[in-house]
CSV table of C-alpha atoms and ligand atoms in Angstrom, one decimal:
chain,number,residue,atom,x,y,z
A,81,MET,CA,17.6,1.4,40.3
A,82,LYS,CA,19.7,0.1,37.5
A,83,TYR,CA,18.2,-1.0,34.7
A,84,ASP,CA,20.1,-3.3,31.8
A,85,TYR,CA,18.4,-2.0,29.7
A,86,LEU,CA,17.4,2.5,28.7
A,87,VAL,CA,14.9,2.1,25.3
A,88,VAL,CA,15.2,5.3,24.2
A,89,GLY,CA,11.9,6.2,22.3
A,90,ALA,CA,8.3,4.1,22.3
A,91,GLY,CA,8.2,4.0,18.6
A,92,LEU,CA,7.9,0.3,16.7
A,93,PHE,CA,11.7,-0.2,17.2
A,94,GLY,CA,11.7,0.8,21.1
A,95,ALA,CA,8.7,-1.2,22.2
A,96,VAL,CA,9.5,-4.6,20.0
A,97,PHE,CA,13.4,-4.1,21.5
A,98,ALA,CA,11.6,-3.7,25.0
A,99,ARG,CA,9.5,-6.8,24.6
A,100,ARG,CA,12.2,-9.1,23.5
A,101,ALA,CA,14.6,-7.5,26.5
A,102,ALA,CA,11.6,-8.0,28.8
A,103,ASP,CA,10.4,-11.6,28.4
A,104,VAL,CA,14.0,-12.8,28.3
A,105,GLY,CA,14.3,-11.1,32.1
A,106,LYS,CA,15.3,-8.0,31.2
A,107,LYS,CA,14.7,-4.7,32.7
A,108,VAL,CA,13.9,-2.4,30.8
A,109,LEU,CA,12.9,1.4,31.0
A,110,VAL,CA,12.0,2.8,28.1
A,111,ILE,CA,11.7,6.9,27.8
A,112,GLU,CA,9.9,8.8,25.2
A,113,LYS,CA,9.9,12.5,24.9
A,114,ARG,CA,6.4,12.5,23.4
A,115,SER,CA,3.1,12.6,25.5
A,116,HIS,CA,2.2,9.4,23.8
A,117,ILE,CA,3.5,6.2,22.3
A,118,ALA,CA,3.7,4.2,19.3
A,119,GLY,CA,5.8,7.7,17.6
A,120,ASN,CA,5.2,8.0,14.0
A,121,ILE,CA,2.4,5.1,13.5
A,122,TYR,CA,0.8,6.2,16.2
A,123,THR,CA,-3.9,6.5,16.5
A,124,GLU,CA,-5.3,8.3,18.4
A,125,LYS,CA,-9.1,7.6,18.7
A,126,ILE,CA,-11.5,10.4,17.8
A,127,GLU,CA,-15.9,9.6,17.7
A,128,GLY,CA,-14.7,5.9,16.7
A,129,ILE,CA,-12.0,6.4,14.4
A,130,ASP,CA,-8.7,5.7,14.8
A,131,PHE,CA,-6.9,8.9,13.5
A,132,HIS,CA,-3.6,8.2,12.0
A,133,LYS,CA,-1.6,11.3,13.5
A,134,TYR,CA,1.8,11.2,11.5
A,135,GLY,CA,0.4,10.3,8.0
A,136,ALA,CA,-1.6,7.2,7.2
A,137,HIS,CA,0.2,3.8,7.5
A,138,ILE,CA,-0.9,0.9,6.2
A,139,PHE,CA,0.5,-2.2,6.9
A,140,HIS,CA,2.0,-4.4,4.7
A,141,THR,CA,4.8,-7.8,4.6
A,142,ASN,CA,6.1,-10.8,3.3
A,143,ASN,CA,8.4,-11.6,6.0
A,144,GLU,CA,6.1,-14.1,7.5
A,145,LEU,CA,8.5,-14.5,10.8
A,146,VAL,CA,7.3,-10.0,11.1
A,147,TRP,CA,3.8,-10.8,10.7
A,148,GLU,CA,3.5,-14.4,13.1
A,149,PHE,CA,5.4,-12.2,16.4
A,150,LEU,CA,3.1,-9.0,15.8
A,151,ASN,CA,-0.2,-10.9,15.5
A,152,LYS,CA,1.4,-12.2,19.1
A,153,TYR,CA,0.4,-8.7,19.9
A,154,ILE,CA,-2.7,-8.0,17.9
A,155,LYS,CA,-5.1,-8.7,15.2
A,156,PHE,CA,-5.1,-7.5,11.6
A,157,ASN,CA,-8.4,-6.5,9.3
A,158,CYS,CA,-8.3,-7.2,5.8
A,159,PHE,CA,-7.5,-4.1,4.9
A,160,ILE,CA,-6.2,-3.8,0.7
A,161,ASN,CA,-4.9,-0.2,-0.2
A,162,SER,CA,-6.6,0.6,-3.7
A,163,PRO,CA,-6.0,4.3,-4.2
A,164,VAL,CA,-7.7,6.9,-6.8
A,165,ALA,CA,-6.2,9.6,-8.4
A,166,ASN,CA,-8.0,12.6,-9.3
A,167,TYR,CA,-6.9,14.7,-12.3
A,168,ASN,CA,-8.7,17.7,-12.3
A,169,GLY,CA,-11.9,15.4,-11.1
A,170,GLU,CA,-11.0,12.6,-13.6
A,171,VAL,CA,-10.3,9.5,-11.6
A,172,PHE,CA,-8.1,7.2,-11.9
A,173,SER,CA,-7.6,4.0,-10.1
A,174,LEU,CA,-3.4,3.3,-9.3
A,175,PRO,CA,-1.2,1.4,-9.3
A,176,PHE,CA,-1.3,1.5,-13.0
A,177,ASN,CA,-3.4,-0.9,-14.3
A,178,MET,CA,-5.8,-2.0,-16.9
A,179,TYR,CA,-9.0,-0.1,-15.3
A,180,THR,CA,-6.1,3.2,-15.5
A,181,PHE,CA,-5.8,2.4,-19.4
A,182,ASN,CA,-9.6,1.7,-20.2
A,183,LYS,CA,-10.1,5.4,-18.1
A,184,MET,CA,-7.6,6.8,-20.0
A,185,TRP,CA,-7.7,5.9,-23.9
A,186,GLY,CA,-11.0,3.3,-23.3
A,187,VAL,CA,-9.1,-0.2,-24.3
A,188,VAL,CA,-10.4,-3.4,-23.1
A,189,THR,CA,-7.6,-5.9,-23.7
A,190,PRO,CA,-4.0,-5.4,-22.1
A,191,GLN,CA,-2.8,-6.2,-26.2
A,192,GLU,CA,-4.4,-3.0,-26.8
A,193,ALA,CA,-2.9,-1.0,-23.5
A,194,MET,CA,0.6,-2.5,-24.5
A,195,ARG,CA,0.1,-1.7,-28.0
A,196,LYS,CA,-1.1,2.4,-27.0
A,197,ILE,CA,2.1,2.9,-23.9
A,198,GLU,CA,4.6,1.8,-27.0
A,199,GLU,CA,3.1,4.0,-29.0
A,200,GLN,CA,3.3,7.1,-27.2
A,201,LYS,CA,7.0,6.1,-26.0
A,202,ALA,CA,8.0,5.7,-29.7
A,203,SER,CA,6.0,9.1,-30.3
A,204,ALA,CA,7.9,10.8,-27.6
A,205,ASN,CA,10.8,10.0,-29.1
A,206,ILE,CA,13.2,10.8,-26.2
A,207,SER,CA,17.1,9.2,-26.9
A,208,ASN,CA,19.0,11.4,-24.3
A,209,ILE,CA,17.8,11.6,-21.0
A,210,THR,CA,18.8,14.5,-18.8
A,211,ASN,CA,16.0,14.9,-16.6
A,212,LEU,CA,12.1,13.3,-14.6
A,213,GLU,CA,10.2,14.3,-17.4
A,214,GLU,CA,12.0,12.5,-19.6
A,215,GLN,CA,12.5,9.7,-17.8
A,216,ALA,CA,8.9,9.3,-17.1
A,217,ILE,CA,7.5,9.7,-20.4
A,218,SER,CA,10.2,7.2,-22.0
A,219,LEU,CA,8.8,4.5,-19.0
A,220,VAL,CA,4.8,5.6,-19.2
A,221,GLY,CA,4.3,7.4,-22.4
A,222,VAL,CA,3.0,11.3,-22.3
A,223,ASP,CA,-0.6,10.8,-21.5
A,224,ILE,CA,0.1,8.9,-18.3
A,225,TYR,CA,2.6,11.1,-17.4
A,226,GLU,CA,1.0,14.4,-17.5
A,227,LYS,CA,-2.6,13.3,-16.4
A,228,LEU,CA,-0.5,11.3,-13.0
A,229,ILE,CA,2.9,12.0,-12.6
A,230,LYS,CA,3.7,15.6,-13.8
A,231,GLY,CA,1.9,17.7,-11.1
A,232,TYR,CA,1.8,14.8,-7.9
A,233,THR,CA,6.0,14.9,-8.4
A,234,GLN,CA,6.4,18.5,-8.7
A,235,LYS,CA,4.8,19.4,-5.7
A,236,GLN,CA,6.1,16.4,-3.7
A,237,TRP,CA,9.5,18.4,-4.8
A,238,GLY,CA,8.5,21.5,-4.8
A,239,ARG,CA,10.6,22.1,-8.5
A,240,PRO,CA,9.1,20.7,-11.8
A,241,CYS,CA,10.0,17.4,-13.0
A,242,THR,CA,12.3,19.2,-15.3
A,243,GLU,CA,14.8,20.5,-13.3
A,244,LEU,CA,14.6,17.0,-11.6
A,245,PRO,CA,16.8,13.9,-11.6
A,246,SER,CA,15.8,11.3,-13.4
A,247,PHE,CA,17.2,9.0,-11.2
A,248,ILE,CA,14.5,9.6,-8.7
A,249,ILE,CA,12.1,7.2,-10.8
A,250,LYS,CA,13.8,3.8,-11.6
A,251,ARG,CA,11.1,2.4,-13.2
A,252,LEU,CA,7.3,3.0,-13.2
A,253,PRO,CA,5.6,-0.1,-12.7
A,254,VAL,CA,2.4,-0.6,-14.9
A,255,ARG,CA,0.2,-3.9,-14.9
A,256,PHE,CA,-1.3,-5.3,-17.9
A,257,THR,CA,-4.6,-6.8,-15.4
A,258,PHE,CA,-7.6,-5.2,-13.5
A,259,ASP,CA,-5.3,-5.5,-10.2
A,260,ASN,CA,-5.4,-2.4,-8.3
A,261,ASN,CA,-3.7,-4.2,-4.9
A,262,TYR,CA,-1.1,-1.5,-4.4
A,263,PHE,CA,1.5,-3.1,-2.0
A,264,ASN,CA,0.1,-6.9,-3.1
A,265,ALA,CA,2.1,-8.2,-0.2
A,266,VAL,CA,1.2,-11.7,1.4
A,267,TYR,CA,0.4,-10.3,4.3
A,268,GLN,CA,-1.4,-7.1,4.8
A,269,GLY,CA,-3.6,-4.7,7.0
A,270,ILE,CA,-5.0,-2.4,9.5
A,271,PRO,CA,-4.1,-3.2,13.6
A,272,ILE,CA,-8.0,-3.9,15.2
A,273,GLY,CA,-8.1,-1.1,17.5
A,274,GLY,CA,-5.5,0.7,16.2
A,275,TYR,CA,-1.0,0.5,15.7
A,276,THR,CA,-1.7,2.8,19.7
A,277,LYS,CA,-3.3,-0.3,21.0
A,278,LEU,CA,-0.4,-2.5,18.9
A,279,VAL,CA,3.0,-0.8,20.8
A,280,GLU,CA,0.7,-0.4,24.2
A,281,ASN,CA,0.2,-4.4,23.7
A,282,LEU,CA,4.3,-4.5,23.1
A,283,LEU,CA,4.5,-2.6,26.1
A,284,GLN,CA,2.5,-4.8,28.1
A,285,GLY,CA,4.1,-5.0,32.4
A,286,ILE,CA,7.4,-2.5,30.6
A,287,GLU,CA,8.3,0.6,32.5
A,288,VAL,CA,7.2,3.8,30.6
A,289,LYS,CA,7.7,7.5,31.1
A,290,LEU,CA,6.6,9.8,28.6
A,291,ASN,CA,7.6,13.4,28.2
A,292,VAL,CA,10.9,12.7,29.2
A,293,ASP,CA,14.0,14.0,26.3
A,294,TYR,CA,16.8,11.7,26.9
A,295,LEU,CA,19.8,14.5,25.3
A,296,GLU,CA,18.3,16.9,27.7
A,297,ASN,CA,18.1,14.5,30.8
A,298,LYS,CA,21.7,12.5,29.5
A,299,GLU,CA,23.5,12.2,32.5
A,300,SER,CA,21.3,11.1,35.0
A,301,PHE,CA,19.9,8.5,32.8
A,302,ASP,CA,23.5,7.4,31.9
A,303,CYS,CA,24.2,6.2,35.3
A,304,ILE,CA,20.9,4.1,36.1
A,305,THR,CA,21.7,1.8,32.6
A,306,ASP,CA,23.7,-0.7,31.7
A,307,LYS,CA,23.0,-0.6,27.9
A,308,ILE,CA,21.2,2.5,25.9
A,309,VAL,CA,19.3,1.7,22.6
A,310,TYR,CA,18.4,4.7,21.4
A,311,THR,CA,15.6,5.0,18.7
A,312,GLY,CA,16.1,9.1,17.8
A,313,SER,CA,18.4,11.1,15.7
A,314,ILE,CA,21.5,10.0,15.0
A,315,ASP,CA,22.6,13.7,14.5
A,316,ALA,CA,21.0,14.9,17.6
A,317,PHE,CA,22.7,12.6,19.6
A,318,PHE,CA,26.2,14.1,18.8
A,319,ASN,CA,24.8,17.6,18.9
A,320,TYR,CA,25.4,18.5,14.9
A,321,LYS,CA,28.5,19.0,15.3
A,322,LEU,CA,29.2,17.4,11.8
A,323,GLY,CA,25.6,18.7,10.1
A,324,ALA,CA,22.5,18.5,10.1
A,325,LEU,CA,20.9,15.2,8.4
A,326,GLU,CA,17.8,16.7,6.1
A,327,TYR,CA,14.7,15.6,5.7
A,328,ARG,CA,11.4,16.3,3.9
A,329,SER,CA,8.5,16.8,5.7
A,330,VAL,CA,4.4,16.7,5.4
A,331,ARG,CA,1.8,18.9,6.5
A,332,PHE,CA,-1.5,17.2,7.5
A,333,GLU,CA,-4.4,20.0,8.1
A,334,ASN,CA,-6.9,17.3,9.5
A,335,GLU,CA,-10.6,18.3,9.8
A,336,LEU,CA,-13.4,16.3,11.6
A,337,LEU,CA,-16.6,16.7,9.1
A,338,ASP,CA,-20.3,16.0,10.1
A,339,ILE,CA,-20.8,13.4,7.5
A,340,PRO,CA,-20.5,10.0,7.1
A,341,ASN,CA,-18.5,9.8,3.3
A,342,PHE,CA,-16.9,12.7,2.1
A,343,GLN,CA,-14.9,10.5,-1.0
A,344,GLY,CA,-15.8,7.1,-0.6
A,345,ASN,CA,-11.7,5.2,-0.5
A,346,ALA,CA,-9.0,6.2,1.7
A,347,ALA,CA,-6.4,7.4,-0.1
A,348,VAL,CA,-6.9,9.9,-3.5
A,349,ASN,CA,-4.1,11.3,-4.7
A,350,TYR,CA,-4.0,14.1,-6.7
A,351,THR,CA,-1.9,14.5,-9.7
A,352,ASP,CA,-2.6,18.3,-11.0
A,353,ILE,CA,-0.8,20.9,-10.1
A,354,ASN,CA,-3.1,23.2,-9.0
A,355,THR,CA,-4.6,21.7,-5.7
A,356,PRO,CA,-1.9,22.5,-3.3
A,357,TYR,CA,-2.2,19.6,-1.7
A,358,THR,CA,-0.8,16.1,-2.9
A,359,ARG,CA,-3.4,13.2,-1.2
A,360,ILE,CA,-6.5,13.1,0.9
A,361,ILE,CA,-6.5,11.0,3.6
A,362,GLU,CA,-10.1,9.6,4.6
A,363,HIS,CA,-9.2,7.4,8.3
A,364,LYS,CA,-12.3,5.8,8.4
A,365,TRP,CA,-12.2,3.6,5.5
A,366,PHE,CA,-8.4,1.9,7.1
A,367,THR,CA,-11.5,0.0,9.4
A,368,PHE,CA,-14.9,-0.3,6.3
A,369,GLY,CA,-16.2,2.5,8.3
A,370,LYS,CA,-17.0,1.0,11.0
A,371,ASP,CA,-15.4,1.0,14.7
A,372,GLU,CA,-13.7,-2.1,16.8
A,373,CYS,CA,-17.6,-3.0,17.4
A,374,GLY,CA,-18.5,-3.0,13.9
A,375,ASN,CA,-21.1,-0.3,14.3
A,376,GLU,CA,-21.3,2.7,11.5
A,377,ILE,CA,-19.3,5.6,12.6
A,378,PRO,CA,-21.7,9.0,11.2
A,379,LYS,CA,-18.7,11.3,11.2
A,380,THR,CA,-15.2,11.1,9.7
A,381,ILE,CA,-12.1,12.9,9.6
A,382,ILE,CA,-9.8,14.0,6.7
A,383,SER,CA,-6.3,14.9,6.2
A,384,LYS,CA,-4.7,17.1,3.5
A,385,GLU,CA,-0.4,16.6,2.7
A,386,TYR,CA,1.4,19.3,1.4
A,387,SER,CA,4.2,17.8,0.9
A,388,SER,CA,6.9,20.3,2.8
A,389,GLU,CA,10.8,21.8,2.8
A,390,TRP,CA,12.2,20.7,6.2
A,391,HIS,CA,14.0,22.9,8.3
A,392,LEU,CA,15.4,21.6,11.6
A,393,GLY,CA,13.4,21.3,14.7
A,394,ASP,CA,10.5,20.5,12.5
A,395,GLU,CA,9.2,16.6,11.9
A,396,PRO,CA,11.0,14.3,10.1
A,397,TYR,CA,10.1,12.5,7.8
A,398,TYR,CA,11.5,11.3,4.8
A,399,PRO,CA,14.7,11.0,4.6
A,400,ILE,CA,16.8,12.8,1.5
A,401,ASN,CA,19.2,9.8,0.9
A,402,ASP,CA,21.3,11.4,-1.7
A,403,GLU,CA,25.8,11.6,-1.8
A,404,LYS,CA,25.8,14.6,0.8
A,405,ASN,CA,23.7,13.3,3.5
A,406,ASN,CA,24.5,9.9,3.2
A,407,MET,CA,28.5,11.3,3.3
A,408,LEU,CA,27.5,12.6,6.6
A,409,TYR,CA,25.3,9.8,8.1
A,410,LYS,CA,28.7,7.7,7.7
A,411,GLY,CA,30.7,10.9,9.5
A,412,TYR,CA,27.6,10.0,12.2
A,413,LYS,CA,28.1,6.6,11.7
A,414,LYS,CA,32.0,6.0,12.7
A,415,LEU,CA,31.4,7.7,15.4
A,416,ALA,CA,27.9,6.2,16.6
A,417,ASP,CA,30.3,2.6,16.2
A,418,LYS,CA,33.0,5.0,18.7
A,419,GLU,CA,30.6,4.6,21.5
A,420,THR,CA,30.3,1.3,24.1
A,421,ASN,CA,27.0,0.2,25.3
A,422,ILE,CA,25.0,2.4,23.7
A,423,TYR,CA,23.4,0.6,20.0
A,424,PHE,CA,21.7,2.9,17.7
A,425,GLY,CA,18.4,2.3,15.7
A,426,GLY,CA,15.4,2.4,14.2
A,427,ARG,CA,14.6,5.2,10.8
A,428,LEU,CA,16.2,8.3,12.7
A,429,GLY,CA,19.1,6.3,14.6
A,430,GLU,CA,19.7,5.1,10.8
A,431,TYR,CA,18.7,7.7,9.1
A,432,LYS,CA,16.9,5.4,6.3
A,433,TYR,CA,13.7,5.4,5.2
A,434,PHE,CA,12.2,2.1,6.9
A,435,ASP,CA,8.1,0.8,6.4
A,436,MET,CA,7.0,-1.0,9.3
A,437,ASP,CA,7.6,-4.5,8.7
A,438,GLN,CA,11.0,-3.8,8.0
A,439,VAL,CA,11.7,-1.9,11.3
A,440,VAL,CA,10.2,-4.7,13.4
A,441,ALA,CA,12.7,-6.9,11.3
A,442,SER,CA,15.3,-5.0,12.0
A,443,ALA,CA,14.6,-5.0,15.4
A,444,LEU,CA,13.6,-8.1,16.2
A,445,GLN,CA,17.1,-9.7,14.6
A,446,PHE,CA,18.8,-6.9,17.0
A,447,ALA,CA,17.4,-8.7,19.7
A,448,ASP,CA,18.9,-11.5,18.5
A,449,LEU,CA,21.9,-11.2,18.4
A,450,GLU,CA,22.3,-8.5,21.5
A,451,LEU,CA,20.1,-11.2,23.3
A,452,ASN,CA,21.2,-14.2,23.4
B,557,FAD,C1,4.5,9.7,6.3
B,557,FAD,C2,4.8,8.6,6.9
B,557,FAD,C3,4.1,7.4,6.0
B,557,FAD,C4,4.1,6.4,6.5
B,557,FAD,N1,3.3,5.6,5.9
B,557,FAD,C5,3.8,3.9,6.2
B,557,FAD,C6,3.0,2.7,5.4
B,557,FAD,O1,2.3,3.1,5.0
B,557,FAD,N2,3.0,2.0,6.1
B,557,FAD,C7,4.7,1.5,6.4
B,557,FAD,O2,4.9,0.1,6.3
B,557,FAD,N3,5.6,2.4,6.3
B,557,FAD,C8,5.0,3.5,6.9
B,557,FAD,N4,5.9,4.7,6.9
B,557,FAD,C9,7.1,4.7,8.1
B,557,FAD,C10,6.9,4.4,9.5
B,557,FAD,O3,6.5,5.6,9.9
B,557,FAD,C11,8.4,3.6,10.4
B,557,FAD,O4,8.4,2.7,9.7
B,557,FAD,C12,8.0,3.2,12.0
B,557,FAD,O5,7.3,4.6,12.2
B,557,FAD,C13,9.5,3.9,12.3
B,557,FAD,O6,9.1,4.0,14.4
B,557,FAD,P1,10.7,4.0,14.8
B,557,FAD,O7,10.4,3.1,16.2
B,557,FAD,O8,12.0,3.5,13.8
B,557,FAD,O9,10.1,5.5,14.4
B,557,FAD,P2,9.5,6.6,15.6
B,557,FAD,O10,8.3,5.9,14.8
B,557,FAD,O11,9.8,8.1,15.0
B,557,FAD,O12,10.8,6.2,17.1
B,557,FAD,C14,11.2,7.0,17.7
B,557,FAD,C15,10.9,7.7,18.5
B,557,FAD,O13,11.5,8.2,19.2
B,557,FAD,C16,11.7,9.4,20.4
B,557,FAD,N5,12.4,9.9,20.3
B,557,FAD,C17,13.3,10.7,20.2
B,557,FAD,N6,14.1,11.4,20.4
B,557,FAD,C18,14.2,11.2,21.7
B,557,FAD,C19,15.3,11.4,23.0
B,557,FAD,N7,15.6,12.4,23.0
B,557,FAD,N8,13.8,11.1,24.1
B,557,FAD,C20,13.3,10.5,24.2
B,557,FAD,N9,12.1,10.1,23.3
B,557,FAD,C21,13.2,10.9,21.4
B,557,FAD,C22,10.7,9.9,19.2
B,557,FAD,O14,9.4,10.7,20.0
B,557,FAD,C23,9.9,9.0,18.4
B,557,FAD,O15,8.4,8.4,19.2
B,557,FAD,C24,5.9,5.8,7.3
B,557,FAD,C25,6.1,7.1,7.3
B,557,FAD,C26,6.2,8.4,7.2
B,557,FAD,C27,7.2,9.6,7.1
């Protein structure tokens, strides 16, 4: 059996490319090493809840083409991300906006809030910025830093802010409006029925084999296809011969609770240093507490997220695009460019953090170049 394309990985990049290729009459085989499709956007139905197994995913984009493309395969609900921060039991609105400033200082008008922040910046009197703590205080003052940035950032990076480089926080957006729409994108929402259903619809009519690792069966797959679109890790493809690219990982502790409402919001960030997790996701609120038929869901699932060090073999989540790793990636990219008839795409193939809309845009762009 000869295929035009072997797509390695049934994540979003692989599924979008496979769809485009199949639509122009190409014979496509998708293989996936996990036991399910959808890659990291996989959602599993548990007690009527779409459970985001590899971390909460909220779709948002300003790209009309991407939005129109995806809407051919699924409808989105109108979920808007409005996370809150819990600092030792005090609750603040995020991202930093007038609700946050009102709770922090009792200020009511934008002018009062601006004055307060300016006063705080001035009294910190930082002229020479040498670390992340100084950078954050010089941008938003000491109160916001202490209550909403310090502990959270330390937990995320596993090091005190005084030992982190200032460039991690280039800007800290503050809004002097009562607007807590986090992404503020033109199009946003959650696929109705879950992300797995979206990928299932994209892959309709395309041959998919699960539980198959391409790298373990490379020779046998290479001889049944003309071209390969590879969305796995680029360093793994080359057997780590230049070294392993590094990631930061996240560990999830999931609980199914026999109560209808745990925290009243999809995302609550824990910004104090004593709570060991960075945030809790309550999955049912991505669909307003209702199942696909519109029924109230009686139970709930929560995920506590712990930022963690990554070791080879762990789930790679966030690429660490520092100088060392970017250089290493460049080395692998050179090797990849020498390969004929194999293309590297997606977050692992390009060693880059992509939001979902960027992955779709990149797969569509690649498909246009490749298939036309
Ligand atoms: C914790 C977290 C939260 C996120 N939240 C958001 C969000 O809220 N909004 C947003 O827009 N984006 C979010 N993202 C980004 C989003 O997850 C990615 O944009 C998207 O999953 C990338 O899709 P992909 O196809 O490139 O990669 P993947 O989903 O990783 O797909 C690659 C697939 O290839 C398979 N594979 C790898 N190697 C092999 C092999 N050798 N053989 C066979 N199969 C193989 C893998 O098992 C995987 O299924 C988040 C990312 C993380 C880490």
